[in-house]
XYZ file of C-alpha atoms in Angstrom:
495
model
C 15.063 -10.310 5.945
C 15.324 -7.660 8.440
C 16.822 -4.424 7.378
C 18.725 -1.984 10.101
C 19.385 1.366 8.541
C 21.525 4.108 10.558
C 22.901 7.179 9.594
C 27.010 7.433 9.436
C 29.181 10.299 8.240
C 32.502 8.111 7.486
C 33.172 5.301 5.624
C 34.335 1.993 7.434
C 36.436 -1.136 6.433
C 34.593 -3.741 8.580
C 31.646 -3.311 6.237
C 31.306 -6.053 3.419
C 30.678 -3.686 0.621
C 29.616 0.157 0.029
C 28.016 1.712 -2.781
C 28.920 5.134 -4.984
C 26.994 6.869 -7.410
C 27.862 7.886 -10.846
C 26.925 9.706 -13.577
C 25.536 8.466 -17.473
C 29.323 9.662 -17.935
C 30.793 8.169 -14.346
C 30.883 11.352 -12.922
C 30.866 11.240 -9.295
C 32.149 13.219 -6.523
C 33.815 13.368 -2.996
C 34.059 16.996 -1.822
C 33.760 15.453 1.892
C 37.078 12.815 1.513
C 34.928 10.205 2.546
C 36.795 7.995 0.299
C 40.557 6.955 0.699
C 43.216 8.213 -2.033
C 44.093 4.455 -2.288
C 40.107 3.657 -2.716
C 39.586 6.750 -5.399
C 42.358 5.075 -7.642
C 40.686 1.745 -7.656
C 37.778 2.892 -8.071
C 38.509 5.230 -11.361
C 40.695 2.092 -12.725
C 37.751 0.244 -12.545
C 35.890 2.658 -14.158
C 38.267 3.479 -16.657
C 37.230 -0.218 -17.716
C 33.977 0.025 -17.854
C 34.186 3.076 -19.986
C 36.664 1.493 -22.336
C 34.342 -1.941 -22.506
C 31.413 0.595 -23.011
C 29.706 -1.001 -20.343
C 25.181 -0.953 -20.210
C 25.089 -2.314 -17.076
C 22.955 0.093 -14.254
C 25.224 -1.932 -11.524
C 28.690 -3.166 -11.375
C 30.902 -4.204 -8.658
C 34.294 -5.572 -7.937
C 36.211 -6.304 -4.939
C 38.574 -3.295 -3.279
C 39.779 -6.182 -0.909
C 39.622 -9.501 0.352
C 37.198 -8.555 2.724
C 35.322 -5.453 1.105
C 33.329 -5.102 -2.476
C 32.729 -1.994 -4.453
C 29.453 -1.143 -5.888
C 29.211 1.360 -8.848
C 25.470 2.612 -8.997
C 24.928 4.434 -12.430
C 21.974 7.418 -12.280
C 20.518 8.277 -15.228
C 18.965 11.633 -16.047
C 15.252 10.478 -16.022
C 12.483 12.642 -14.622
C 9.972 9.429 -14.376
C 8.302 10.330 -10.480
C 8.780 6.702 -9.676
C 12.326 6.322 -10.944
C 14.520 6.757 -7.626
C 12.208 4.329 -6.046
C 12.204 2.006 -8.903
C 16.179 1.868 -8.556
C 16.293 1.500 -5.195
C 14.088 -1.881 -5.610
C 16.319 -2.613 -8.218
C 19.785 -2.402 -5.916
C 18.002 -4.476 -3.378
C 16.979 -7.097 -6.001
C 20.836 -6.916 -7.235
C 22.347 -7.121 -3.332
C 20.039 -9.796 -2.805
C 21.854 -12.410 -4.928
C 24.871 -12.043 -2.908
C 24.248 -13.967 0.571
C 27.393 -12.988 1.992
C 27.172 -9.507 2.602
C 25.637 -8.639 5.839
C 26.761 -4.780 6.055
C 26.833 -2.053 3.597
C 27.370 2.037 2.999
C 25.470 3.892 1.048
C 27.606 6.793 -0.108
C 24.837 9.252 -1.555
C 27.066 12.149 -1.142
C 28.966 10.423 -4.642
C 26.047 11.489 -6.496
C 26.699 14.916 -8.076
C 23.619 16.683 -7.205
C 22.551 19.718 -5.176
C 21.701 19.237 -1.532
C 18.262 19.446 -2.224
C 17.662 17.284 -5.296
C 20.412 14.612 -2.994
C 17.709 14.182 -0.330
C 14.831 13.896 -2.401
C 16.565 11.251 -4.778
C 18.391 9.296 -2.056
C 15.163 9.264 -0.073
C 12.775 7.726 -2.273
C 16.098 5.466 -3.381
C 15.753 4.013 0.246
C 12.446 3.814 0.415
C 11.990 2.006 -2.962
C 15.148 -0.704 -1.598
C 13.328 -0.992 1.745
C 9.862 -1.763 -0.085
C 11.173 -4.546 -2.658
C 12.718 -6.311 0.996
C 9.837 -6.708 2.672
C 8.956 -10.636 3.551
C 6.570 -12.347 5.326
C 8.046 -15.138 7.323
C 7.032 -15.060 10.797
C 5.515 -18.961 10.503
C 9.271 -19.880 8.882
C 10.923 -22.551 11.278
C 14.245 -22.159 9.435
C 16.983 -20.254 11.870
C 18.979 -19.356 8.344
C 15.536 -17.942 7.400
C 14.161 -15.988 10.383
C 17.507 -14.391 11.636
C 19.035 -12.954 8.546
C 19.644 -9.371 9.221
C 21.420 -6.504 7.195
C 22.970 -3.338 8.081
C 22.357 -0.983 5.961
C 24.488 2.804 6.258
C 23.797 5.678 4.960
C 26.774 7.971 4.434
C 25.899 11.331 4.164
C 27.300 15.159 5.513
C 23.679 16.616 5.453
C 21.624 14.094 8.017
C 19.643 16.922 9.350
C 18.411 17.667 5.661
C 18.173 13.978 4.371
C 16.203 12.687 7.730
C 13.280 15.448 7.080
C 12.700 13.150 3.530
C 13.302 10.211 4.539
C 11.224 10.497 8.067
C 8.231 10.802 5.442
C 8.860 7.669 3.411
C 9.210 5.981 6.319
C 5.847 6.412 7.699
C 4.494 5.609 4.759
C 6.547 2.179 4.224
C 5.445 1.178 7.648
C 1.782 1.748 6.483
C 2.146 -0.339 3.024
C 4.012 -3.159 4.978
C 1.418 -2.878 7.746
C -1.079 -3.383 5.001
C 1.154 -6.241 3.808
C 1.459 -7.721 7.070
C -2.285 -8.298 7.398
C -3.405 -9.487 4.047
C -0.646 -11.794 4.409
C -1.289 -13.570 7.635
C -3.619 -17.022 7.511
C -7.394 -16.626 8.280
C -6.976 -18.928 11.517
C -5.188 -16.303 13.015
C -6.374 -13.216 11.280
C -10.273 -13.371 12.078
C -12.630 -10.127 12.768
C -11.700 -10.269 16.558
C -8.290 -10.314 16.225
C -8.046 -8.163 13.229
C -9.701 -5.490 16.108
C -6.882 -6.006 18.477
C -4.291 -5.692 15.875
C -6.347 -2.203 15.097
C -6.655 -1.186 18.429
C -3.228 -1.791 18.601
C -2.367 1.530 16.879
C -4.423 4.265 19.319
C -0.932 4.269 20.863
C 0.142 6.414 17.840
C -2.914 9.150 18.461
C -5.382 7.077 16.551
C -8.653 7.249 18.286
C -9.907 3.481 17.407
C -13.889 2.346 18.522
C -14.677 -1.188 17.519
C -18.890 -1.940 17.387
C -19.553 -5.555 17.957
C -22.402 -7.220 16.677
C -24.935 -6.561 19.465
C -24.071 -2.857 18.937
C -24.367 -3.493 15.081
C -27.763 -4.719 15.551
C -29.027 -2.031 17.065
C -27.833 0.138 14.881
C -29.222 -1.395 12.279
C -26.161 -2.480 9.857
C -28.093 -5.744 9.075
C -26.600 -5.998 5.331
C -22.977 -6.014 7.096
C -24.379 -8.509 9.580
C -25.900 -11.037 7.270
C -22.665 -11.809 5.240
C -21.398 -12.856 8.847
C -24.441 -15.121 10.454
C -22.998 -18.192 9.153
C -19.584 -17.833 10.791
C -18.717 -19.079 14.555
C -16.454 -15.538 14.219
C -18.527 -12.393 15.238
C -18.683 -9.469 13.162
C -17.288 -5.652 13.816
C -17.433 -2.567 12.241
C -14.152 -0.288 12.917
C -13.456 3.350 13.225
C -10.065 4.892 13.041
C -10.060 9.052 13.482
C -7.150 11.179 13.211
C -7.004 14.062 13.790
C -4.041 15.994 12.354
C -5.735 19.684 11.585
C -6.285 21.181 15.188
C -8.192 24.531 13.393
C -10.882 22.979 12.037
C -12.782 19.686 12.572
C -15.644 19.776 10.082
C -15.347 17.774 6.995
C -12.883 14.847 7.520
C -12.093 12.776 4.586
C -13.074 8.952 4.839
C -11.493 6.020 3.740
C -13.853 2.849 3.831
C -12.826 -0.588 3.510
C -13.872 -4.102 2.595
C -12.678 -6.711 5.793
C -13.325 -9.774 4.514
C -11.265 -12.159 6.743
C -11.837 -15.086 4.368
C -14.179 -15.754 1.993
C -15.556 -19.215 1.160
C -18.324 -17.544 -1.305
C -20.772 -18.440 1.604
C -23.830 -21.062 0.537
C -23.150 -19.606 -3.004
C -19.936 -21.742 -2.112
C -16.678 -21.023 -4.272
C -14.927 -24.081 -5.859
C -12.286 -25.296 -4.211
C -9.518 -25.016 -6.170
C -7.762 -21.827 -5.314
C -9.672 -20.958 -2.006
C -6.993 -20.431 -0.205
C -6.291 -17.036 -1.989
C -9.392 -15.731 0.046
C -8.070 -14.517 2.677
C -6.814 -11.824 0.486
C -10.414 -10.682 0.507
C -9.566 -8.414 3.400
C -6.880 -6.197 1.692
C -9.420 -2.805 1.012
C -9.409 -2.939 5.033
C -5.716 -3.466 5.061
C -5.174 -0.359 3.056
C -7.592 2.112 4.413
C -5.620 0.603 8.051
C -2.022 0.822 7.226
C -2.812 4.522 5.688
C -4.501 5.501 8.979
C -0.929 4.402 10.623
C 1.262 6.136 7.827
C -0.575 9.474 8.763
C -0.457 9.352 12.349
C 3.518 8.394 11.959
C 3.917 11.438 9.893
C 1.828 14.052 11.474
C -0.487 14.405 8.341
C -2.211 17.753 8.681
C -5.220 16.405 7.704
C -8.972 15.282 9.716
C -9.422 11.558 8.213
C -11.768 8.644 9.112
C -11.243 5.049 8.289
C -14.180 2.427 8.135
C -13.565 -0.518 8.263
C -15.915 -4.106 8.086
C -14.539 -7.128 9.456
C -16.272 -10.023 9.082
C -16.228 -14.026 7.709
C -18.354 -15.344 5.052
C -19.277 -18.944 5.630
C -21.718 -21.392 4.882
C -22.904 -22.406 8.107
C -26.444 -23.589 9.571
C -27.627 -20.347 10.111
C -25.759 -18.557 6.801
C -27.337 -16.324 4.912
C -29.404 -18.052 1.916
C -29.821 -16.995 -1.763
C -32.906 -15.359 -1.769
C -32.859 -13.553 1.354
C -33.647 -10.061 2.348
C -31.840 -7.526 4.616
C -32.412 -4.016 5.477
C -29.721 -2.187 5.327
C -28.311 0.794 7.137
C -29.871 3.345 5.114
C -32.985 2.052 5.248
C -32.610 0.461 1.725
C -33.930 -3.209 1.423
C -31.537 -5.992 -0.527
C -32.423 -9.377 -2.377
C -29.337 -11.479 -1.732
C -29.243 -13.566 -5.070
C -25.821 -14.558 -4.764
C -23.902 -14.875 -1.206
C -20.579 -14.805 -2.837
C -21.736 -10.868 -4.271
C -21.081 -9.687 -0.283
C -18.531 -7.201 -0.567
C -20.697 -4.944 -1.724
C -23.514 -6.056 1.406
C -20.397 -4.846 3.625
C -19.668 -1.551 1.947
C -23.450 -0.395 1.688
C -23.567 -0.462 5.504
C -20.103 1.090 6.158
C -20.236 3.677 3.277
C -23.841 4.794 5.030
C -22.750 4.678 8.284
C -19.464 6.957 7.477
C -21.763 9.940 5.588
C -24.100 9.803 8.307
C -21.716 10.024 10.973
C -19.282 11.894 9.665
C -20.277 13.911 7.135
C -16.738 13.933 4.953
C -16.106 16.093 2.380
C -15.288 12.809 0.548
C -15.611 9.143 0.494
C -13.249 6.655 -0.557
C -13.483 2.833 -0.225
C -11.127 0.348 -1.597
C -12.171 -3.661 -1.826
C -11.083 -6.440 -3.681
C -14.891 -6.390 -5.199
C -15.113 -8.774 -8.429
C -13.113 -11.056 -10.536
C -14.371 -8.574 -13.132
C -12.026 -6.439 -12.702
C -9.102 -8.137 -13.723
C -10.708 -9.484 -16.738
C -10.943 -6.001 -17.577
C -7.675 -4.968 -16.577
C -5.210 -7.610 -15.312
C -2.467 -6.692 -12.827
C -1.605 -3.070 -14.079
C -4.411 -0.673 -12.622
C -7.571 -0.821 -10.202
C -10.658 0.109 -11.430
C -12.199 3.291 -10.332
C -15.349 4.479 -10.228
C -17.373 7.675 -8.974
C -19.947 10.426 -8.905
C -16.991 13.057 -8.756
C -15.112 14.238 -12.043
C -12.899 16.599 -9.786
C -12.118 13.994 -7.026
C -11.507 11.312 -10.160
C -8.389 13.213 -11.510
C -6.986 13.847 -8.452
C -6.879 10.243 -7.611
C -5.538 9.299 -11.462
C -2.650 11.674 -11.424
C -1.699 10.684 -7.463
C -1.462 6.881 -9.078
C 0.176 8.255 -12.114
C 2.813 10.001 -9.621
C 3.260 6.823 -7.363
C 2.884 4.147 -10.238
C -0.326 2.314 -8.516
C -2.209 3.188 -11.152
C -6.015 3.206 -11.554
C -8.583 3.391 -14.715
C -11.915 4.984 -14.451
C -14.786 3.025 -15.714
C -18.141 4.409 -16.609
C -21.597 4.635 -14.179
C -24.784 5.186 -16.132
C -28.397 4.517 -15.290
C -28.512 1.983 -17.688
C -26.413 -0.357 -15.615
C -28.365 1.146 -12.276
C -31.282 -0.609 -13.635
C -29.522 -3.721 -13.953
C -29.877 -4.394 -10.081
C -33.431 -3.353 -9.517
C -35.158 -6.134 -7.716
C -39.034 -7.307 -8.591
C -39.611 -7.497 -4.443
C -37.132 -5.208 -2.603
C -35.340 -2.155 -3.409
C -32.011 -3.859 -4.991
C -30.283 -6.894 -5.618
C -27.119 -7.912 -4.682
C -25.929 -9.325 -8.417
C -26.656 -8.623 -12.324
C -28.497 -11.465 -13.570
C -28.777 -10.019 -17.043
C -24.458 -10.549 -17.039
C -21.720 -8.623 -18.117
C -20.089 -5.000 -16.923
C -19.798 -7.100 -13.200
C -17.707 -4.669 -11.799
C -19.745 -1.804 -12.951
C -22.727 -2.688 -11.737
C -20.971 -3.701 -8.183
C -19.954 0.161 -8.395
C -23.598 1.072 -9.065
C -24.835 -0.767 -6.175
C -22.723 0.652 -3.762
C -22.999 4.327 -5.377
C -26.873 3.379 -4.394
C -25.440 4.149 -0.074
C -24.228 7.585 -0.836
C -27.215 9.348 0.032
C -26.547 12.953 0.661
C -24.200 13.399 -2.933
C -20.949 13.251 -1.229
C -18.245 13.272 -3.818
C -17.258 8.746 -3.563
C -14.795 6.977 -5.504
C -14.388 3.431 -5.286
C -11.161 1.484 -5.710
C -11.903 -1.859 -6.934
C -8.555 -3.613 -6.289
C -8.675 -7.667 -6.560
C -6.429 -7.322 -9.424
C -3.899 -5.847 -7.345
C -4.133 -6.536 -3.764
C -1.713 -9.314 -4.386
C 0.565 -11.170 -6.858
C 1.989 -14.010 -7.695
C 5.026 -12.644 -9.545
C 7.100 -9.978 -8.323
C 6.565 -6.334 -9.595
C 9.352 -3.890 -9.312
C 8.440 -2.395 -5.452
C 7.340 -5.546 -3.964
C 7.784 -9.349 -4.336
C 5.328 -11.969 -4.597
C 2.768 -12.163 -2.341
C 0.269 -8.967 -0.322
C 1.573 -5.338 -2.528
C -0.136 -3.169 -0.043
C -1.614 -1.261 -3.015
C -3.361 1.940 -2.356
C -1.326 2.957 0.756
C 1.028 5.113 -1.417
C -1.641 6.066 -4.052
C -3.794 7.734 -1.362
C -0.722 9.134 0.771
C 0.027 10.630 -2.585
C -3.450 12.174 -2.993
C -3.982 13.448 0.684
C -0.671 15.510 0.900
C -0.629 16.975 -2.428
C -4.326 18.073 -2.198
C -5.806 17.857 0.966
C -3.339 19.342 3.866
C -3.416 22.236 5.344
């Protein structure tokens, strides 16, 4: 469902509905007369009504004519961060059940609030209805399906002020369904190669994009990133996405690294078949750590950041990588592949070495959908995070707290460092001892930082995607992490 907003300053009959704001109390207001006397009294009948019924509903409607309906939006006085979002989803969700309306007005000058707290609100309002539409139907044959459009209006006498806001939240919506868009699309189309053109795609927005293909990987030496790839007919790239939004000073960038799994059959350590499909969701760290590259260079971030990104396919051809094999990796560091499915962490070590090197942030953050661990621990309600950096750990807790994509920090200890010691090489790729699986796939990758940058790692499989709706996004790709980590750059990190 495509949604067209624009920006109007009077209220129009040839739309099929509009919405007004009110009160706990159905209090609203109309200094501007963008209501009609004749719409005012219909409107306060109706509320008189609802008052009288002592209506709970957040949303009621009626018709003001045969060809126009009347939404009444009820605000209440909550200070959650994530509430104005939360009811914009929540209008969408309610609009959504009625087919027939193809234009409405959004009257946010109803609400009784000050200019400021108006744009803010009404902002995030829109934002939070635009998220909860998203939909991924570009391989839907079904005209009904693939043309549906609404118009959506805002009504407001302040544009100037409300466009500031809501020129922010839309850079950052375009990054989450950006992320969206790629976990989303099927791994026949959506393969390393192409995943670089869709990349390179964005130096058009002042991204400066290099791809390295694999005869450049080679000599480089990222073989742990190339050996999760020799089985595939699709060649393997490593990505890097700069931007450069702080003119006055280049040093110390802050890096964003992220697992690019285009689809992942497990490899020779093959994955039963029964749910497979859902591996081409294996990609989504890359998705994120991509689609918040785009949100930043959309809104100007002031900010020196570098996204990582390893794209590659894990399968179990004639010259795949075998249980039991040995790679040195970028750093130097040898690995004992015992398990080919364990390769997430194979492409991190490479990218998360390569970034310090290069780069030399002043932090690292990867995201990947890492182990099945993770949601055993905890479900569909927060990522696990881990890292060497008590400082840089809060910072990302209370941005999730703030944004409701929420993350838990689990514990690193040399006790589980020990776990992955090999007999013949430095490491291995997999606990054999079992338990704490995502811990220890934290501890091997904490094993590539190896100058003490401050790292956090984002392990996201629980929430990369659902199968049941959650209140910003339906089923299917969330884009999880864009608006967590949008959150944490601009409160902490611009200048």
């Amino acid at each position: 469902m495509e949604k067209m907003v624009n920006f109007k300053g009077t209220l129009s009959p040839s739309n099929d509905a509009f919405v007004i704001f009110v009160s706990e109390k159905y209090e609203y207001q109309d200094e501007k007369n963008i209501l009609s006397k004749d719409i005012v009294k219909k409107i306060d009948t109706f509320i008189e009504v609802l008052k009288k019924n002592k209506n709970s509903e957040n949303i009621n409607s009626f018709d003001i004519s045969n060809q126009q309906k009347c939404y009444i939006f009820k605000i209440k006085n909550k200070k959650e961060n994530n509430y104005p979002q939360e009811k914009g989803a929540d209008f969408f969700a309610h609009l959504k059940k009625n087919k027939n309306i193809k234009k409405i007005q959004i009257c946010i000058d109803t609400a009784n609030f000050s200019k400021e707290k108006k744009s803010k609100f009404f902002s995030e309002f829109l934002f939070g209805f635009l998220l909860k539409g998203y939909e991924f139907n570009k391989y839907k044959t079904q005209k009904n399906i693939i043309n549906s459009k609404i118009d959506y209006n805002v009504i407001t006498s302040d544009i100037k002020r409300f466009m500031i806001e809501y020129k922010y939240y839309q850079a950052i919506k375009e990054g989450v369904f950006l992320a969206r868009d790629l976990v989303s699309e099927p791994p026949n189309v959506l393969n390393p190669k192409t995943y670089v053109q869709e990349i390179k795609k964005l130096s058009k927005l002042g991204l400066k994009i290099k791809s390295y293909n694999e005869k450049e990987l080679k000599k480089l030496g990222l073989n742990a990133l190339l050996g999760v790839g020799q089985g595939s007919l699709n060649e393997t790239f490593l990505v890097t996405i700069e931007w450069n939004g702080n003119k006055k000073n280049k040093k110390d960038p802050i890096a964003f690294v992220g697992k690019g799994v285009c689809f992942d059959t497990g490899g020779i350590s093959l994955k039963p078949a029964k749910f497979m499909e859902e591996m081409k969701y294996d990609m989504a760290g890359s998705a994120v750590v991509v689609g918040l590259l785009k949100s930043f260079a959309l809104r100007k971030a002031k900010v020196n950041a570098i996204g990582v990104v390893g794209l590659v396919e894990n399968m179990p051809g004639g010259n795949a990588q075998r249980p039991g094999d040995i790679v040195k990796s970028y750093s130097g560091k040898t690995i004992e592949v015992l398990n080919t499915d364990a390769e997430g962490r194979l492409v991190l070590a490479d990218a998360l070495s390569f970034t310090e090197k290069k780069y030399k942030p002043k932090f690292i953050i990867d995201l990947a959908t890492l182990t099945g661990a993770i949601i055993v621990s905890l479900g569909e309600e927060y990522a696990g995070l881990f890292s060497n950096d008590d400082d840089l750990s809060k910072k990302i807790y209370k941005s999730g707290e703030d944004v409701n994509e929420k993350v838990w920090r689990l514990p690193l200890h040399k006790n589980y460092d020990k776990l992955i010691n090999s007999p013949i090489a430095d490491m291995q790729n997999i606990n054999y001892s079992g338990g704490a699986g995502s811990i220890t796939a934290a501890q091997f990758l904490q094993r590539f930082i190896l100058k003490k940058t401050p790292w956090a790692h984002l392990d996201i499989a629980g929430m990369a995607f659902s199968k049941k709706a959650a209140s910003l996004n339906t089923s299917g790709a969330t884009g999880f992490g864009v608006r967590l980590l949008n959150k944490l750059v601009k409160e902490y990190f611009e200048k």
